[in-house]
Short mmCIF file of C-alpha atoms in Angstrom, two decimals:
data_model
loop_
_atom_site.label_atom_id
_atom_site.label_comp_id
_atom_site.label_asym_id
_atom_site.label_seq_id
_atom_site.Cartn_x
_atom_site.Cartn_y
_atom_site.Cartn_z
CA THR A 1 103.51 99.09 117.52
CA ARG A 2 106.95 99.15 119.16
CA TYR A 3 110.46 98.14 118.25
CA ARG A 4 112.29 95.61 120.40
CA ASN A 5 113.86 98.43 122.46
CA GLY A 6 110.41 99.82 123.35
CA GLU A 7 110.44 102.81 121.00
CA LEU A 8 107.23 103.44 119.10
CA ILE A 9 106.91 102.56 115.44
CA GLY A 10 105.11 105.57 114.06
CA THR A 11 102.03 105.70 111.92
CA THR A 12 100.76 108.31 109.49
CA SER A 13 98.62 111.26 110.63
CA THR A 14 95.78 109.73 108.63
CA PRO A 15 95.79 106.02 107.76
CA THR A 16 95.37 106.67 104.05
CA LEU A 17 98.11 109.29 103.72
CA ASP A 18 100.13 108.98 100.50
CA ILE A 19 103.75 108.28 101.52
CA SER A 20 105.07 107.45 98.05
CA LEU A 21 107.35 110.50 98.00
CA GLU A 22 108.86 109.93 101.45
CA VAL A 23 112.50 108.81 101.37
CA ALA A 24 112.50 106.10 104.07
CA PRO A 25 109.12 105.96 105.85
CA LYS A 26 109.01 103.83 108.98
CA TYR A 27 105.34 103.22 109.74
CA GLN A 28 102.84 100.59 110.84
CA TRP A 29 99.05 100.32 110.51
CA PRO A 30 96.40 97.79 111.54
CA VAL A 31 95.47 95.46 108.68
CA ALA A 32 92.59 96.87 106.61
CA ASN A 33 92.89 100.05 108.72
CA ASP A 34 90.75 98.30 111.34
CA PRO A 35 92.17 97.76 114.85
CA SER A 36 89.78 94.83 115.39
CA THR A 37 91.70 92.84 112.72
CA VAL A 38 95.00 92.92 114.63
CA PRO A 39 94.53 89.73 116.71
CA VAL A 40 94.02 87.63 113.55
CA TYR A 41 95.82 89.51 110.77
CA GLY A 42 98.44 91.59 112.56
CA ARG A 43 99.82 94.86 111.26
CA PHE A 44 101.29 96.25 108.08
CA TYR A 45 104.82 97.66 108.16
CA THR A 46 106.90 99.46 105.59
CA TRP A 47 110.12 97.73 104.57
CA TYR A 48 112.04 100.55 106.25
CA ALA A 49 110.40 99.76 109.61
CA VAL A 50 111.00 96.03 109.07
CA THR A 51 114.71 96.53 108.41
CA ASP A 52 115.29 99.15 111.12
CA SER A 53 118.12 98.17 113.49
CA ARG A 54 115.75 98.51 116.48
CA ASN A 55 113.98 95.31 115.26
CA VAL A 56 110.25 94.77 114.84
CA CYS A 57 110.52 91.19 116.13
CA PRO A 58 110.82 90.35 119.83
CA THR A 59 114.04 89.08 121.40
CA GLY A 60 114.88 85.62 120.10
CA TYR A 61 113.22 86.23 116.73
CA HIS A 62 114.10 87.98 113.48
CA VAL A 63 112.51 88.99 110.18
CA PRO A 64 113.31 86.17 107.75
CA THR A 65 115.68 86.84 104.89
CA ASP A 66 114.78 86.14 101.30
CA ALA A 67 117.06 83.08 101.46
CA GLU A 68 115.16 81.72 104.48
CA PHE A 69 111.83 82.07 102.65
CA VAL A 70 113.35 80.40 99.56
CA THR A 71 114.48 77.51 101.81
CA LEU A 72 110.95 77.22 103.22
CA THR A 73 109.47 77.23 99.72
CA THR A 74 111.87 74.49 98.62
CA LEU A 75 111.17 72.33 101.70
CA LEU A 76 107.43 72.61 101.03
CA GLY A 77 107.71 71.27 97.49
CA GLY A 78 108.63 74.35 95.49
CA GLU A 79 106.97 77.57 94.41
CA PRO A 80 103.97 75.98 92.59
CA VAL A 81 102.62 74.26 95.74
CA ALA A 82 104.29 75.90 98.76
CA GLY A 83 101.60 78.58 99.09
CA GLY A 84 98.95 75.96 99.74
CA GLU A 85 101.15 74.33 102.36
CA VAL A 86 101.20 77.57 104.42
CA LYS A 87 97.67 78.91 103.81
CA GLU A 88 94.97 78.43 106.43
CA LEU A 89 92.34 75.92 105.37
CA GLY A 90 88.90 77.12 104.35
CA THR A 91 87.49 80.53 103.63
CA ALA A 92 87.13 82.11 107.07
CA HIS A 93 90.13 84.37 106.32
CA TRP A 94 90.49 83.83 102.56
CA ASN A 95 88.14 84.45 99.66
CA ALA A 96 86.91 81.34 97.89
CA PRO A 97 88.24 79.14 96.42
CA ASN A 98 91.50 79.37 98.47
CA LEU A 99 93.17 76.99 96.03
CA GLY A 100 95.62 74.42 97.27
CA ALA A 101 95.25 75.32 100.97
CA THR A 102 96.32 72.47 103.24
CA ASN A 103 98.29 74.30 105.96
CA SER A 104 100.39 71.14 106.28
CA SER A 105 103.24 73.33 107.55
CA GLY A 106 101.27 74.85 110.43
CA PHE A 107 102.14 78.37 109.20
CA THR A 108 98.42 79.32 108.99
CA ALA A 109 98.70 82.28 106.62
CA VAL A 110 95.61 84.50 106.42
CA ALA A 111 94.74 87.01 103.69
CA GLY A 112 95.00 90.50 105.17
CA GLY A 113 96.00 92.15 101.89
CA TYR A 114 98.41 95.09 102.00
CA ARG A 115 98.64 98.87 102.19
CA GLN A 116 99.61 100.63 98.99
CA MET A 117 102.20 103.38 99.37
CA THR A 118 99.57 105.78 98.02
CA GLY A 119 97.45 105.05 101.10
CA ALA A 120 94.81 102.58 99.90
CA PHE A 121 94.27 99.34 101.78
CA ALA A 122 93.86 96.58 99.20
CA SER A 123 93.28 92.85 98.65
CA PHE A 124 91.77 91.94 102.04
CA GLY A 125 90.71 88.28 101.72
CA ILE A 126 92.61 88.01 98.44
CA SER A 127 96.34 88.04 99.20
CA SER A 128 98.91 87.79 101.93
CA PRO A 129 102.23 89.48 101.13
CA TYR A 130 105.07 89.03 103.62
CA TRP A 131 108.20 91.15 103.92
CA THR A 132 111.67 89.69 104.13
CA SER A 133 114.63 91.64 105.45
CA SER A 134 116.42 91.38 102.09
CA GLN A 135 117.07 94.09 99.53
CA ASN A 136 115.76 93.38 96.02
CA PRO A 137 118.22 94.12 93.16
CA THR A 138 115.92 97.00 92.20
CA PRO A 139 116.69 99.70 94.82
CA ALA A 140 113.06 100.78 95.24
CA TYR A 141 111.97 97.25 96.22
CA GLY A 142 112.43 94.89 99.13
CA TRP A 143 112.04 91.14 98.68
CA GLY A 144 108.84 89.53 99.82
CA GLN A 145 106.68 86.46 99.39
CA SER A 146 103.06 86.57 98.31
CA LEU A 147 100.15 84.18 98.62
CA ASN A 148 96.85 84.49 96.76
CA PHE A 149 93.35 83.03 97.21
CA ASN A 150 93.28 81.63 93.66
CA LEU A 151 96.78 80.13 93.57
CA ALA A 152 98.55 77.32 95.42
CA SER A 153 101.87 79.06 94.73
CA MET A 154 104.17 80.99 97.01
CA LEU A 155 105.51 83.78 94.84
CA ARG A 156 108.84 85.51 95.46
CA MET A 157 108.35 89.18 94.55
CA GLY A 158 109.74 92.65 94.95
CA PHE A 159 107.44 95.08 96.76
CA ASP A 160 107.64 98.88 96.94
CA LYS A 161 109.49 99.66 100.17
CA PRO A 162 106.93 102.26 101.35
CA ALA A 163 104.07 99.74 100.93
CA GLY A 164 102.66 98.03 103.99
CA CYS A 165 102.98 94.24 104.28
CA VAL A 166 102.83 91.85 107.21
CA VAL A 167 105.82 90.18 108.88
CA ARG A 168 106.17 86.64 110.15
CA CYS A 169 108.98 86.58 112.70
CA LEU A 170 111.28 83.55 112.67
CA LYS A 171 112.82 82.04 115.78
CA ASP A 172 116.61 82.56 115.94
#
């Protein structure tokens, strides 16, 4: 809920507020709009909050770049199987069948879904999209990586910058 310097990362007046017309919204919300999910699933952030110079990650950590996620994907066997290597085993935090999940990497990804820029919270148990700090070639998108309950893949994708996705901080 705070940047590295202690300043608050704002949130919307109502959790489901449509922010699609805002120019550079810097917000955070609890996953699924439920504060009780935070210890397991974390929080959603807009790409603008993630790339703010005040840093969402603590000292000694940073938001991974697209290139760093691509390196991880390659080291884990490539896009078709890398998702399974980072997904938590079982269906406690994923819908069945949670294809390919081995968590051999120790990443332990869980499926908190995302927040649409129009305000809806979607895909809880189904997907786990992660922001990177990298700009997508399409100006309206930031690069991210997505995992899904019915795929073993780790998919490199562009996400709408005002959407809410989770962040996995990487040690410097």
